[in-house]
Amino acid sequence: MLIIGNWKAYIESTTKAKALFASAKRLSAKGVHEVVVAPAYPYIGMGAGIKGLILGAQDVSETTGGAQTGEVAAGQLADLGVSYVIAGHSERRARGETDEVVTEKVRHIFAHGMVPVLCVGERERDSDAQYLKEVRQQISVVMEALSQKERLQVVLAYEPVWAIGKTGADAITAGDLAEMVLYIRKILGDYIPGRATTKVKILYGGSVDAENIRMLASGTGVEGFLVGRASADVAAFSGLVKALS
Ligand code: PEP
């Protein structure tokens, strides 16, 4: 499984960052799961010096860099050895990031040889299933802009906004997650021929912890997890990775 820890802005200490890097590296070295850490920008350079650590980034600029005060360009992340870059996280979308901006980000990520982790997910579930349209739109706008080869390389993180940042009990149920994974594969089928849709990795994110991760992994069709809050604590993160094994 692919497990990506999104530290968000939880970490404010280099000592803590070092401990989390060391733990993620040990977990990945076991060879059972691919464990990635996505620190806030200030800690990426620190992680870049650690051999064997798989680095991610939480975001990237939609610009090509240059005269862009405050932005971090894809080329800079690639130069530091970042492998995965999150694009379209709901906490960025909530600040006005549109599907078109997310698409630009994905293009820059690919242009620099990194893998985009495209976050999609409805804000809430309504009884007339409008939320399905919301997810379809988020996926379609990006897929339409990509080549066939790129479409297969995108990692899709399904993260229902209503389940993010809460406690484990608020995560989605296994049944609802399984349905959503099938629905996402159906959408992918509009852009990728036949069985090839199964090549696209689908992750789940939203209040994942050591207690619920096995339930979320069994029979749901997900191939990994995007973890927020629990990834900012050594015991909680290693506990959930170990619970999967
Ligand atoms: C996230 O925001 O990507 C996320 C999954 O957060 P949390 O695990 O804290 O719900």
Short mmCIF file of C-alpha atoms and ligand atoms in Angstrom, two decimals:
data_model
loop_
_atom_site.label_atom_id
_atom_site.label_comp_id
_atom_site.label_asym_id
_atom_site.label_seq_id
_atom_site.Cartn_x
_atom_site.Cartn_y
_atom_site.Cartn_z
CA MET A 1 0.00 0.00 0.00
CA LEU A 2 1.02 3.61 -0.52
CA ILE A 3 0.76 5.63 2.68
CA ILE A 4 1.36 9.37 2.51
CA GLY A 5 1.67 11.43 5.67
CA ASN A 6 0.56 15.04 5.15
CA TRP A 7 1.99 16.97 8.09
CA LYS A 8 0.02 20.07 7.07
CA ALA A 9 1.24 22.88 9.39
CA TYR A 10 1.18 20.74 12.53
CA ILE A 11 4.98 20.50 12.95
CA GLU A 12 6.90 23.50 14.26
CA SER A 13 10.06 21.83 15.53
CA THR A 14 13.09 20.48 13.69
CA THR A 15 13.59 17.91 16.47
CA LYS A 16 10.10 16.56 15.90
CA ALA A 17 10.56 16.66 12.13
CA LYS A 18 13.77 14.62 12.43
CA ALA A 19 12.03 11.99 14.57
CA LEU A 20 9.16 11.72 12.10
CA PHE A 21 11.55 11.43 9.13
CA ALA A 22 13.52 8.68 10.87
CA SER A 23 10.38 6.76 11.72
CA ALA A 24 8.96 7.01 8.16
CA LYS A 25 12.27 5.84 6.72
CA ARG A 26 12.29 2.79 9.04
CA LEU A 27 8.69 1.95 8.12
CA SER A 28 9.42 2.15 4.39
CA ALA A 29 12.64 0.14 4.74
CA LYS A 30 10.62 -2.87 5.88
CA GLY A 31 9.52 -3.10 2.25
CA VAL A 32 5.89 -3.93 3.04
CA HIS A 33 4.41 -0.51 2.29
CA GLU A 34 5.62 2.58 0.48
CA VAL A 35 5.64 5.26 3.17
CA VAL A 36 5.90 8.88 2.03
CA VAL A 37 6.14 12.04 4.12
CA ALA A 38 4.85 15.38 2.91
CA PRO A 39 6.25 18.02 5.25
CA ALA A 40 5.56 21.75 5.08
CA TYR A 41 8.03 23.49 2.71
CA PRO A 42 10.55 24.60 5.39
CA TYR A 43 11.27 20.97 6.31
CA ILE A 44 11.56 19.57 2.79
CA GLY A 45 15.23 20.54 2.47
CA MET A 46 15.94 18.72 5.71
CA GLY A 47 14.25 15.57 4.47
CA ALA A 48 16.11 15.80 1.16
CA GLY A 49 19.37 14.92 2.91
CA ILE A 50 18.02 11.66 4.30
CA LYS A 51 18.85 8.64 2.17
CA GLY A 52 16.01 6.18 1.77
CA LEU A 53 13.30 8.66 2.75
CA ILE A 54 10.50 9.08 0.19
CA LEU A 55 9.58 12.74 0.09
CA GLY A 56 6.30 14.35 -0.85
CA ALA A 57 5.14 17.97 -0.94
CA GLN A 58 1.79 19.32 0.19
CA ASP A 59 1.31 21.71 -2.71
CA VAL A 60 3.12 23.43 -5.58
CA SER A 61 2.79 26.66 -7.51
CA GLU A 62 0.64 26.72 -10.65
CA THR A 63 3.28 29.03 -12.13
CA THR A 64 6.55 28.05 -13.74
CA GLY A 65 8.54 29.93 -11.12
CA GLY A 66 10.69 33.00 -11.66
CA ALA A 67 9.27 36.32 -10.44
CA GLN A 68 6.65 34.75 -8.13
CA THR A 69 7.18 35.93 -4.57
CA GLY A 70 6.13 33.34 -2.02
CA GLU A 71 5.55 30.55 -4.54
CA VAL A 72 7.36 27.20 -4.64
CA ALA A 73 7.81 25.90 -8.18
CA ALA A 74 7.71 22.27 -9.28
CA GLY A 75 11.31 22.49 -10.50
CA GLN A 76 12.44 23.40 -6.99
CA LEU A 77 10.66 20.41 -5.48
CA ALA A 78 12.07 18.07 -8.11
CA ASP A 79 15.56 19.44 -7.46
CA LEU A 80 15.23 18.43 -3.80
CA GLY A 81 14.25 14.89 -4.75
CA VAL A 82 10.52 15.14 -4.06
CA SER A 83 8.66 12.18 -5.59
CA TYR A 84 4.98 12.88 -4.87
CA VAL A 85 3.16 16.23 -4.84
CA ILE A 86 -0.35 16.74 -3.48
CA ALA A 87 -2.58 18.84 -5.75
CA GLY A 88 -6.10 20.04 -5.04
CA HIS A 89 -6.23 19.31 -1.34
CA SER A 90 -9.59 20.48 0.02
CA GLU A 91 -7.82 22.90 2.35
CA ARG A 92 -6.35 24.59 -0.76
CA ARG A 93 -9.65 24.40 -2.65
CA ALA A 94 -11.32 26.10 0.33
CA ARG A 95 -8.97 29.05 -0.32
CA GLY A 96 -10.33 29.41 -3.82
CA GLU A 97 -8.26 26.93 -5.82
CA THR A 98 -10.28 25.94 -8.89
CA ASP A 99 -10.15 22.71 -10.93
CA GLU A 100 -8.32 24.68 -13.63
CA VAL A 101 -5.60 25.77 -11.19
CA VAL A 102 -5.32 22.21 -9.91
CA THR A 103 -4.88 21.06 -13.52
CA GLU A 104 -2.01 23.53 -14.03
CA LYS A 105 -0.35 22.20 -10.89
CA VAL A 106 -0.69 18.62 -12.10
CA ARG A 107 0.88 19.58 -15.43
CA HIS A 108 3.89 21.17 -13.71
CA ILE A 109 4.29 18.15 -11.43
CA PHE A 110 4.42 15.81 -14.44
CA ALA A 111 6.68 18.16 -16.38
CA HIS A 112 9.27 17.73 -13.62
CA GLY A 113 9.03 13.96 -13.40
CA MET A 114 7.09 13.79 -10.13
CA VAL A 115 3.81 12.02 -9.36
CA PRO A 116 0.69 14.11 -8.63
CA VAL A 117 -1.56 13.03 -5.79
CA LEU A 118 -4.84 14.51 -6.97
CA CYS A 119 -7.24 15.07 -4.08
CA VAL A 120 -10.94 14.91 -4.82
CA GLY A 121 -13.95 14.65 -2.55
CA GLU A 122 -17.35 16.13 -1.87
CA ARG A 123 -17.92 18.81 0.77
CA GLU A 124 -21.04 17.05 2.01
CA ARG A 125 -23.39 14.21 1.07
CA ASP A 126 -26.82 15.33 -0.07
CA SER A 127 -29.79 13.02 -0.49
CA ASP A 128 -30.15 13.63 -4.25
CA ALA A 129 -26.54 12.57 -4.85
CA GLN A 130 -25.28 15.88 -6.24
CA TYR A 131 -22.04 15.03 -4.46
CA LEU A 132 -21.30 12.43 -7.13
CA LYS A 133 -21.31 15.20 -9.74
CA GLU A 134 -18.89 17.23 -7.63
CA VAL A 135 -16.39 14.37 -7.59
CA ARG A 136 -16.88 13.63 -11.30
CA GLN A 137 -16.16 17.26 -12.15
CA GLN A 138 -12.97 17.37 -10.04
CA ILE A 139 -11.62 14.27 -11.80
CA SER A 140 -12.82 15.07 -15.32
CA VAL A 141 -11.30 18.56 -15.61
CA VAL A 142 -7.84 17.21 -14.82
CA MET A 143 -8.12 13.99 -16.85
CA GLU A 144 -9.22 15.88 -19.96
CA ALA A 145 -6.00 17.89 -19.90
CA LEU A 146 -3.64 14.91 -19.59
CA SER A 147 -2.10 12.48 -22.05
CA GLN A 148 -3.04 8.79 -21.88
CA LYS A 149 0.31 8.00 -20.26
CA GLU A 150 -0.14 10.68 -17.59
CA ARG A 151 -3.70 9.59 -16.81
CA LEU A 152 -2.39 6.20 -15.74
CA GLN A 153 0.28 7.73 -13.51
CA VAL A 154 -1.96 9.99 -11.44
CA VAL A 155 -2.53 8.89 -7.84
CA LEU A 156 -6.11 9.76 -6.86
CA ALA A 157 -6.83 10.51 -3.22
CA TYR A 158 -10.52 10.35 -2.40
CA GLU A 159 -10.97 12.60 0.62
CA PRO A 160 -14.55 13.50 1.55
CA VAL A 161 -14.24 16.92 3.18
CA TRP A 162 -16.77 16.04 5.88
CA ALA A 163 -14.47 13.26 7.11
CA ILE A 164 -11.23 15.27 7.26
CA GLY A 165 -9.59 16.37 10.49
CA LYS A 166 -12.01 14.59 12.81
CA THR A 167 -11.65 11.50 14.97
CA GLY A 168 -11.41 7.96 13.64
CA ALA A 169 -15.11 7.39 14.33
CA ASP A 170 -16.00 10.10 11.77
CA ALA A 171 -14.25 8.39 8.84
CA ILE A 172 -16.31 6.93 6.03
CA THR A 173 -17.75 3.41 6.36
CA ALA A 174 -16.12 0.58 4.41
CA GLY A 175 -19.33 0.09 2.38
CA ASP A 176 -19.56 3.73 1.31
CA LEU A 177 -15.85 3.79 0.50
CA ALA A 178 -16.09 0.67 -1.67
CA GLU A 179 -18.99 2.25 -3.59
CA MET A 180 -17.05 5.45 -4.13
CA VAL A 181 -13.97 3.59 -5.38
CA LEU A 182 -16.16 1.80 -7.95
CA TYR A 183 -17.72 5.11 -8.97
CA ILE A 184 -14.28 6.72 -9.39
CA ARG A 185 -13.13 3.80 -11.56
CA LYS A 186 -16.27 4.29 -13.66
CA ILE A 187 -15.38 7.96 -14.18
CA LEU A 188 -11.81 6.97 -15.08
CA GLY A 189 -13.28 4.61 -17.67
CA ASP A 190 -14.36 7.67 -19.67
CA TYR A 191 -10.70 8.60 -20.11
CA ILE A 192 -8.79 5.35 -19.91
CA PRO A 193 -9.69 2.33 -22.00
CA GLY A 194 -10.93 -0.94 -20.48
CA ARG A 195 -9.17 -2.63 -17.62
CA ALA A 196 -6.37 -0.08 -17.61
CA THR A 197 -8.43 2.01 -15.13
CA THR A 198 -7.30 -0.45 -12.47
CA LYS A 199 -3.75 0.86 -12.94
CA VAL A 200 -4.70 4.19 -11.36
CA LYS A 201 -4.00 4.06 -7.64
CA ILE A 202 -6.85 5.24 -5.45
CA LEU A 203 -6.13 6.30 -1.87
CA TYR A 204 -8.52 7.24 0.90
CA GLY A 205 -8.04 10.15 3.28
CA GLY A 206 -10.13 11.44 6.17
CA SER A 207 -9.56 10.69 9.86
CA VAL A 208 -7.54 7.53 9.28
CA ASP A 209 -5.95 6.07 12.42
CA ALA A 210 -4.61 2.80 13.79
CA GLU A 211 -8.12 1.76 14.86
CA ASN A 212 -9.94 2.15 11.55
CA ILE A 213 -7.25 1.56 8.91
CA ARG A 214 -7.79 -2.21 8.57
CA MET A 215 -11.53 -1.75 8.15
CA LEU A 216 -10.90 0.94 5.49
CA ALA A 217 -8.43 -1.29 3.67
CA SER A 218 -10.40 -4.51 3.58
CA GLY A 219 -12.56 -5.08 0.55
CA THR A 220 -12.85 -1.40 -0.31
CA GLY A 221 -10.50 -1.41 -3.30
CA VAL A 222 -8.24 1.35 -1.97
CA GLU A 223 -4.52 0.92 -2.48
CA GLY A 224 -3.32 3.30 0.16
CA PHE A 225 -4.06 6.23 2.43
CA LEU A 226 -3.44 9.95 2.72
CA VAL A 227 -3.11 10.67 6.42
CA GLY A 228 -3.25 14.13 8.02
CA ARG A 229 -3.37 14.59 11.76
CA ALA A 230 -2.12 11.10 12.69
CA SER A 231 0.96 11.54 10.47
CA ALA A 232 2.27 14.34 12.68
CA ASP A 233 2.86 12.02 15.61
CA VAL A 234 5.50 9.26 15.56
CA ALA A 235 3.50 6.73 17.59
CA ALA A 236 0.18 7.40 15.83
CA PHE A 237 1.70 7.18 12.33
CA SER A 238 3.83 4.11 12.92
CA GLY A 239 0.86 2.55 14.75
CA LEU A 240 -1.40 2.89 11.73
CA VAL A 241 1.21 1.62 9.27
CA LYS A 242 1.87 -1.39 11.51
CA ALA A 243 -1.88 -2.02 11.94
CA LEU A 244 -2.06 -2.50 8.16
CA SER A 245 0.68 -5.12 8.04
C1 PEP B 1 -6.10 15.28 4.92
O1 PEP B 1 -6.42 16.44 5.18
O2 PEP B 1 -5.53 14.97 3.86
C2 PEP B 1 -6.41 14.28 5.92
C3 PEP B 1 -6.58 13.06 5.54
O3 PEP B 1 -6.51 14.75 7.19
P1 PEP B 1 -6.92 13.91 8.49
O4 PEP B 1 -6.21 12.58 8.44
O5 PEP B 1 -6.45 14.75 9.64
O6 PEP B 1 -8.39 13.75 8.43
#
